[in-house]
Amino acid sequence: MSSPPAVTEAGQILESVFGYSQFRGRQAEIIEHVINGGDALVLMPTGGGKSLCYQIPALVRPGVAVVISPLIALMTDQVSALRQQGVRAAALNSSLPAETRAETERALQAGTIDLLYVAPERLLNSDLMHRLSAIDVALFAIDEAHCVSQWGHDFRPEYQQLGAIGERFPHVPRLALTATADQRTREEIRSGLLPDDAASFVSSFDRPNIRYEVGLKERPREQLLAFIRSRHAGESGIVYCMSRRATEQIADWLNTRGIPALAYHAGVEQTLRAHHQARFLREEGLVMVATVAFGMGIDKPDVRFVAHLDLPKTLEAYYQETGRAGRDGLPADAWLVYGLQDIYRIRQMGAESSAGEGHKRREKQRLEALLGFCETHECRRPTLLGHFGEHYAGRCEYCDNCQSPPRTWDAADPARRLLSCVYRTGQRFGAAHVIDVLLGQDNDRIRQRGHDQLSTFAIGTDLSRSTWQSVIRQLLAHGYLEPDPEGHGGLRLNDACRPLLRGEQGLELREDLPAQRPQSRARVA
Ligand code: ADP
Ligand code: ZN
């Protein structure tokens, strides 16, 4: 059976304009649907190939396709890439000189533009809508559609007014595209931006070429250096840190060790920041050490690794950030190290937050999801994808846990000893002191407080300090222990530990290995 003409034409454009021989994932279906005039919600992971879903229909359908994009940098990149491929594309935004704008508007009138990229405010607050009413419009594509969500990190109020497009252009197909998958955002996009009967195209969010690895943070800089040297020498990568200062320190440190690195954060002066970003996109083998200010809209296909030296905010953020690796489909690493201090810190932030109860509960669920992913003994993919409502059957045989399954041990008895030591010392002390007591150390602090007189003094000499640290970290991660609410660094019991203390519940913990254990890299995606 031969394909309908629209699909044949789409296939030809795929080859002749974009130079690809096959559609990926659900691209063909989406493209056919839009060419035939359908509206659609397109959910695809970063790097999945969303752009072609509107670029090809734009070339097949008569008239100009209007692409709404929140970032000027993103627009500029796309337009210049399209022009290089011989596509008649242009952008309208506030950063352009009046002359260029006028020229684009003339071309629009003359019907010589196939794809027009605009910022939402440009579309809404100029006479552009009016101009468009007078010409053929092929489609509207709303990129980064999650910006419509008030609850997301990228909220853009103008996005909420884009529903107006439907009133002005009821017969023009509309697409809303995003890589943000959670159910609530999905519903907000549908209700805010699309007609009720729009089709949904939800792709798998699995990124099979990304190898997830989570390790114990010991000496993070050295661990990072060893990771880059052994697995990514001369390759491009992104290192995420929480603080601005850390990004600069780590970048300096990498540079002195022969790894070219740049720092990027919101405090870097704007032209320098743009310059760093441009260098990262252009050059090979450059490492960008950045806060989360870096990343949205970065389309560099050959980022070979994304490393986290601090825990990301949420599992969604982790997914987005690591998703910048391996967009070309070749093997890439998502590498994260974290330790006791990180868990302590984020648990503390959760406790301090002054937000309302409902909000706090959601924050807590998000935190549990992140920690659950970090601490799991199982394949990481079911946990990660499960968080986006996707069922992943079996094991990937590619992540750290699949390739070197962590050993677990029965830690119920040590955990009980530790919890009772926290209790006996008054639930006011930090990990170091509690471990000193367990190990029966002789120091001033212990003697002054009379902790050498406690029944829990020296009851933990059978285990090493690092094992006790590992137990504390995992008890914090599981929520059996929590930071004291005053923020003095003390630990206290959480009610959740009662069944364990009463012996009604067992506890298997993971045996921590040094993060730089040898890795087999058997599988190539
Ligand atoms: P997204 O917007 O979903 O993050 P892009 O549209 O930028 O993804 O596509 C990611 C990369 O994949 C780009 O380099 C693009 O050229 C490439 N790509 C998209 N579709 C195909 C395809 N059918 N075959 C090969 N490469 C593709
Ligand atoms: Zn796995």
Coordinates of N, CA and C in Angstrom, one line a residue, residues 201-358:
F201 N 0.2 13.2 21.9 CA 1.2 12.3 21.5 C 2.3 12.2 22.6
V202 N 2.3 11.2 23.4 CA 3.2 11.1 24.5 C 4.2 10.1 24.2
S203 N 5.5 10.5 24.1 CA 6.5 9.5 23.8 C 7.1 9.0 25.1
S204 N 7.8 7.9 25.0 CA 8.6 7.4 26.2 C 9.6 8.4 26.6
F205 N 9.8 8.6 27.9 CA 10.8 9.5 28.3 C 12.1 8.8 28.6
D206 N 12.2 7.6 28.2 CA 13.5 6.9 28.5 C 14.5 7.5 27.5
R207 N 15.7 7.7 28.0 CA 16.8 8.1 27.2 C 17.8 6.9 27.2
P208 N 17.6 6.0 26.3 CA 18.4 4.7 26.4 C 19.9 4.9 26.4
N209 N 20.4 5.9 25.7 CA 21.8 6.1 25.6 C 22.4 6.8 26.8
I210 N 21.6 7.2 27.8 CA 22.2 7.8 29.0 C 22.4 6.8 30.1
R211 N 23.7 6.7 30.6 CA 24.0 5.8 31.7 C 23.9 6.6 33.0
Y212 N 23.0 6.2 33.8 CA 22.8 6.9 35.1 C 23.8 6.2 36.2
E213 N 24.4 7.1 36.9 CA 25.3 6.6 38.0 C 25.2 7.6 39.1
V214 N 25.0 7.0 40.3 CA 24.9 7.8 41.5 C 25.9 7.3 42.5
G215 N 26.8 8.1 43.0 CA 27.9 7.6 43.9 C 27.9 8.4 45.2
L216 N 28.8 7.9 46.0 CA 28.9 8.6 47.3 C 29.9 9.7 47.2
K217 N 29.6 10.9 47.7 CA 30.5 12.0 47.7 C 31.5 11.9 48.8
E218 N 32.8 11.8 48.4 CA 33.8 11.8 49.4 C 34.7 13.0 49.2
R219 N 35.5 13.0 48.1 CA 36.3 14.2 47.8 C 35.9 14.6 46.4
P220 N 34.8 15.4 46.4 CA 34.1 15.6 45.1 C 35.0 16.1 43.9
R221 N 35.9 17.0 44.2 CA 36.7 17.5 43.1 C 37.5 16.5 42.5
E222 N 38.2 15.7 43.4 CA 39.0 14.6 42.9 C 38.2 13.6 42.1
Q223 N 37.0 13.3 42.7 CA 36.2 12.3 42.0 C 35.8 12.8 40.7
L224 N 35.4 14.0 40.6 CA 35.0 14.6 39.3 C 36.2 14.5 38.3
L225 N 37.3 14.9 38.8 CA 38.5 14.9 37.9 C 38.8 13.5 37.4
A226 N 38.7 12.5 38.3 CA 39.0 11.2 37.9 C 38.0 10.7 36.9
F227 N 36.7 11.1 37.1 CA 35.6 10.7 36.2 C 35.9 11.3 34.8
I228 N 36.2 12.5 34.8 CA 36.4 13.2 33.5 C 37.6 12.6 32.8
R229 N 38.7 12.4 33.5 CA 40.0 11.9 32.9 C 39.8 10.5 32.4
S230 N 39.1 9.7 33.2 CA 39.1 8.3 32.8 C 38.0 8.0 31.8
R231 N 37.0 8.8 31.7 CA 35.9 8.5 30.8 C 35.5 9.5 29.8
H232 N 36.0 10.8 30.0 CA 35.5 11.8 29.1 C 36.6 12.8 28.7
A233 N 37.9 12.3 28.7 CA 39.0 13.2 28.3 C 38.7 13.8 27.0
G234 N 38.8 15.1 26.9 CA 38.7 15.8 25.6 C 37.3 16.0 25.1
E235 N 36.3 15.6 26.0 CA 34.9 15.7 25.6 C 34.1 16.9 26.3
S236 N 33.0 17.2 25.7 CA 32.2 18.3 26.2 C 31.3 17.8 27.3
G237 N 31.1 18.6 28.4 CA 30.2 18.1 29.4 C 29.7 19.3 30.3
I238 N 28.7 19.1 31.1 CA 28.2 20.1 32.0 C 28.4 19.6 33.4
V239 N 28.9 20.5 34.3 CA 28.9 20.1 35.7 C 28.0 21.1 36.5
Y240 N 27.0 20.5 37.1 CA 26.1 21.4 37.9 C 26.5 21.5 39.4
C241 N 26.6 22.7 39.9 CA 26.9 22.9 41.3 C 25.7 23.8 41.8
M242 N 25.6 23.8 43.1 CA 24.5 24.6 43.7 C 24.9 26.1 43.8
S243 N 26.1 26.4 44.2 CA 26.4 27.8 44.5 C 27.2 28.4 43.4
R244 N 27.1 29.7 43.2 CA 27.9 30.4 42.2 C 29.3 30.2 42.5
R245 N 29.7 30.4 43.8 CA 31.1 30.3 44.1 C 31.7 29.0 43.7
A246 N 30.9 27.9 44.0 CA 31.4 26.6 43.7 C 31.7 26.4 42.2
T247 N 30.8 27.0 41.4 CA 31.0 26.9 39.9 C 32.4 27.5 39.5
E248 N 32.7 28.6 40.1 CA 34.0 29.3 39.8 C 35.2 28.5 40.3
Q249 N 35.0 28.0 41.6 CA 36.1 27.3 42.1 C 36.4 26.0 41.3
I250 N 35.3 25.3 41.0 CA 35.5 24.0 40.3 C 36.1 24.3 38.9
A251 N 35.6 25.3 38.2 CA 36.1 25.6 36.9 C 37.6 25.9 37.0
D252 N 38.0 26.7 38.0 CA 39.4 27.0 38.1 C 40.2 25.8 38.3
W253 N 39.7 25.0 39.2 CA 40.4 23.7 39.6 C 40.6 22.8 38.4
L254 N 39.5 22.7 37.5 CA 39.7 21.9 36.3 C 40.7 22.5 35.4
N255 N 40.6 23.8 35.2 CA 41.6 24.4 34.3 C 43.0 24.2 34.7
T256 N 43.3 24.3 36.0 CA 44.7 24.1 36.5 C 45.1 22.6 36.3
R257 N 44.1 21.7 36.1 CA 44.4 20.3 35.9 C 44.3 19.9 34.5
G258 N 44.3 20.9 33.6 CA 44.4 20.6 32.2 C 43.1 20.3 31.5
I259 N 42.0 20.6 32.2 CA 40.7 20.3 31.6 C 40.0 21.7 31.4
P260 N 39.9 22.1 30.1 CA 39.3 23.5 29.8 C 37.9 23.6 30.3
A261 N 37.7 24.6 31.2 CA 36.4 24.7 31.8 C 36.0 26.2 32.0
L262 N 34.7 26.4 31.9 CA 34.2 27.8 32.1 C 33.1 27.8 33.2
A263 N 33.0 28.9 33.8 CA 31.9 29.0 34.9 C 30.7 29.7 34.3
Y264 N 29.5 29.4 34.7 CA 28.3 30.0 34.2 C 27.3 30.1 35.4
H265 N 26.9 31.3 35.7 CA 25.8 31.5 36.7 C 25.2 32.8 36.5
A266 N 24.1 33.1 37.2 CA 23.4 34.3 36.9 C 24.1 35.6 37.4
G267 N 25.2 35.4 38.2 CA 26.0 36.5 38.6 C 27.1 36.9 37.6
V268 N 27.3 36.1 36.7 CA 28.4 36.4 35.7 C 27.8 37.5 34.8
E269 N 28.6 38.5 34.5 CA 28.1 39.6 33.7 C 27.6 39.1 32.3
Q270 N 26.5 39.8 31.9 CA 25.7 39.2 30.8 C 26.5 38.9 29.5
T271 N 27.3 39.9 29.1 CA 28.0 39.6 27.8 C 29.0 38.4 28.0
L272 N 29.6 38.4 29.1 CA 30.6 37.3 29.4 C 29.8 35.9 29.4
R273 N 28.7 36.0 30.0 CA 27.9 34.8 30.1 C 27.5 34.3 28.7
A274 N 27.1 35.2 27.9 CA 26.7 34.9 26.5 C 27.9 34.3 25.7
H275 N 29.0 35.0 26.0 CA 30.3 34.5 25.4 C 30.6 33.1 25.8
H276 N 30.5 32.8 27.1 CA 30.8 31.5 27.6 C 29.8 30.4 27.0
Q277 N 28.6 30.8 26.9 CA 27.6 29.9 26.3 C 27.9 29.6 24.8
A278 N 28.3 30.7 24.1 CA 28.6 30.6 22.7 C 29.8 29.7 22.5
R279 N 30.8 29.9 23.4 CA 32.0 29.0 23.3 C 31.7 27.6 23.5
F280 N 30.9 27.3 24.5 CA 30.5 26.0 24.9 C 29.8 25.3 23.7
L281 N 28.9 26.0 23.0 CA 28.2 25.5 21.9 C 29.1 25.2 20.7
R282 N 30.1 26.1 20.5 CA 31.0 26.0 19.3 C 32.2 25.1 19.5
E283 N 32.8 25.2 20.7 CA 34.1 24.4 20.8 C 33.8 23.0 21.2
E284 N 34.8 22.2 21.0 CA 34.8 20.8 21.5 C 35.6 20.7 22.7
G285 N 35.2 19.7 23.6 CA 36.0 19.4 24.7 C 36.0 20.5 25.8
L286 N 35.0 21.3 25.9 CA 34.9 22.3 26.9 C 33.9 21.8 28.0
V287 N 34.3 22.1 29.2 CA 33.4 21.7 30.3 C 32.8 23.0 30.9
M288 N 31.4 23.0 31.0 CA 30.7 24.1 31.5 C 30.4 23.8 33.0
V289 N 30.9 24.6 33.9 CA 30.6 24.4 35.3 C 29.6 25.4 35.7
A290 N 28.3 25.0 36.0 CA 27.2 25.9 36.0 C 26.3 25.7 37.1
T291 N 25.5 26.7 37.5 CA 24.3 26.6 38.3 C 23.2 26.2 37.3
V292 N 22.0 26.0 37.9 CA 20.9 25.7 37.0 C 20.5 26.8 36.1
A293 N 21.1 28.0 36.3 CA 20.8 29.1 35.4 C 21.2 28.7 33.9
F294 N 22.1 27.7 33.8 CA 22.5 27.3 32.5 C 21.7 26.1 32.0
G295 N 21.2 26.1 30.8 CA 20.7 24.9 30.2 C 19.5 25.0 29.4
M296 N 18.5 25.7 29.8 CA 17.2 25.7 29.0 C 17.5 26.1 27.6
G297 N 17.1 25.3 26.7 CA 17.3 25.6 25.3 C 18.6 25.4 24.7
I298 N 19.5 24.8 25.5 CA 20.9 24.5 25.0 C 20.8 23.3 24.1
D299 N 21.0 23.5 22.8 CA 20.9 22.3 21.9 C 22.3 22.0 21.4
K300 N 23.1 21.3 22.2 CA 24.4 20.9 21.8 C 24.3 19.4 21.8
P301 N 24.4 18.8 20.6 CA 24.1 17.4 20.5 C 25.2 16.5 21.2
D302 N 26.4 16.9 21.2 CA 27.5 16.0 21.7 C 27.9 16.3 23.1
V303 N 27.0 16.7 24.0 CA 27.4 16.8 25.4 C 27.5 15.4 25.9
R304 N 28.7 15.0 26.3 CA 29.0 13.5 26.6 C 28.7 13.2 28.1
F305 N 28.6 14.2 28.9 CA 28.3 13.9 30.3 C 27.7 15.1 31.0
V306 N 26.8 14.8 31.9 CA 26.3 15.8 32.9 C 26.6 15.3 34.2
A307 N 27.4 16.1 35.0 CA 27.8 15.7 36.3 C 27.1 16.6 37.4
H308 N 26.6 16.0 38.4 CA 26.1 16.8 39.5 C 27.0 16.7 40.8
L309 N 27.4 17.8 41.3 CA 28.2 17.7 42.5 C 27.4 18.1 43.7
D310 N 26.2 18.5 43.5 CA 25.2 18.7 44.5 C 23.9 18.1 44.1
L311 N 23.0 17.7 45.0 CA 21.8 17.2 44.6 C 20.9 18.2 43.9
P312 N 20.3 17.8 42.8 CA 19.4 18.8 42.1 C 18.2 19.0 43.0
K313 N 17.3 19.9 42.7 CA 16.2 20.3 43.5 C 15.1 19.2 43.6
T314 N 14.9 18.6 42.4 CA 13.8 17.6 42.3 C 14.3 16.5 41.3
L315 N 13.5 15.4 41.3 CA 13.8 14.4 40.3 C 13.5 14.9 38.9
E316 N 12.5 15.8 38.7 CA 12.2 16.4 37.4 C 13.4 17.2 37.0
A317 N 13.9 18.0 37.9 CA 15.1 18.9 37.6 C 16.3 18.0 37.1
Y318 N 16.5 16.9 37.9 CA 17.5 16.0 37.6 C 17.4 15.4 36.1
Y319 N 16.1 15.0 35.8 CA 15.9 14.5 34.5 C 16.1 15.5 33.4
Q320 N 15.7 16.7 33.6 CA 15.9 17.8 32.6 C 17.3 18.1 32.5
E321 N 18.0 18.2 33.6 CA 19.5 18.6 33.5 C 20.3 17.4 32.9
T322 N 20.1 16.2 33.3 CA 20.8 15.1 32.7 C 20.4 14.9 31.3
G323 N 19.2 15.3 30.9 CA 18.7 15.2 29.6 C 19.5 16.0 28.5
R324 N 20.3 16.9 29.0 CA 21.1 17.7 28.1 C 22.3 16.8 27.5
A325 N 22.5 15.7 28.1 CA 23.6 14.8 27.7 C 23.1 13.9 26.5
G326 N 24.0 13.6 25.6 CA 23.7 12.6 24.6 C 22.5 12.9 23.7
R327 N 22.3 14.1 23.3 CA 21.2 14.4 22.4 C 21.4 13.8 21.0
D328 N 22.6 13.5 20.7 CA 22.9 12.9 19.4 C 22.6 11.3 19.4
G329 N 22.2 10.8 20.5 CA 21.9 9.4 20.6 C 23.1 8.5 20.9
L330 N 24.3 9.1 21.0 CA 25.4 8.3 21.3 C 25.6 8.2 22.9
P331 N 26.3 7.2 23.3 CA 26.4 7.0 24.8 C 26.9 8.2 25.5
A332 N 26.2 8.5 26.7 CA 26.6 9.6 27.5 C 26.3 9.3 28.9
D333 N 27.0 10.0 29.8 CA 26.9 9.7 31.2 C 26.1 10.8 32.0
A334 N 25.3 10.3 32.9 CA 24.7 11.2 33.9 C 25.3 10.7 35.3
W335 N 26.1 11.6 35.8 CA 26.9 11.2 37.0 C 26.6 12.1 38.2
L336 N 26.3 11.5 39.3 CA 26.0 12.4 40.4 C 26.7 11.8 41.7
V337 N 27.2 12.7 42.5 CA 27.7 12.3 43.8 C 27.0 13.1 44.9
Y338 N 26.7 12.4 46.0 CA 26.0 13.1 47.1 C 26.4 12.4 48.4
G339 N 26.2 13.1 49.5 CA 26.6 12.5 50.8 C 25.7 13.0 51.9
L340 N 26.1 12.6 53.1 CA 25.3 12.9 54.3 C 24.9 14.4 54.3
Q341 N 25.9 15.3 54.1 CA 25.6 16.7 54.2 C 24.5 17.2 53.3
D342 N 24.5 16.6 52.1 CA 23.5 17.0 51.1 C 22.1 16.7 51.5
I343 N 22.0 15.4 52.0 CA 20.6 15.0 52.5 C 20.2 15.9 53.7
Y344 N 21.2 16.1 54.6 CA 20.9 16.9 55.8 C 20.4 18.2 55.3
R345 N 21.1 18.8 54.4 CA 20.8 20.2 54.0 C 19.4 20.3 53.3
I346 N 19.1 19.3 52.4 CA 17.8 19.5 51.8 C 16.6 19.1 52.7
R347 N 16.9 18.2 53.6 CA 15.9 17.9 54.6 C 15.6 19.1 55.5
Q348 N 16.7 19.8 55.8 CA 16.6 21.0 56.6 C 15.8 22.0 55.9
M349 N 16.1 22.2 54.6 CA 15.4 23.3 53.9 C 13.9 23.0 53.9
G350 N 13.5 21.7 53.7 CA 12.1 21.3 53.7 C 11.5 21.6 55.0
A351 N 12.2 21.4 56.1 CA 11.6 21.6 57.4 C 11.4 23.1 57.7
E352 N 12.4 23.9 57.2 CA 12.3 25.4 57.4 C 11.3 26.1 56.6
S353 N 11.0 25.6 55.5 CA 10.1 26.3 54.5 C 8.9 26.8 55.2
S354 N 8.6 28.1 54.9 CA 7.4 28.7 55.5 C 6.1 28.5 54.7
A355 N 6.2 27.7 53.7 CA 5.0 27.5 52.8 C 3.9 26.8 53.6
G356 N 2.7 26.9 53.0 CA 1.5 26.3 53.5 C 1.7 24.8 53.6
E357 N 0.7 24.1 54.3 CA 0.8 22.7 54.5 C 0.8 21.9 53.2
G358 N -0.2 22.2 52.4 CA -0.3 21.5 51.1 C 0.9 21.5 50.3

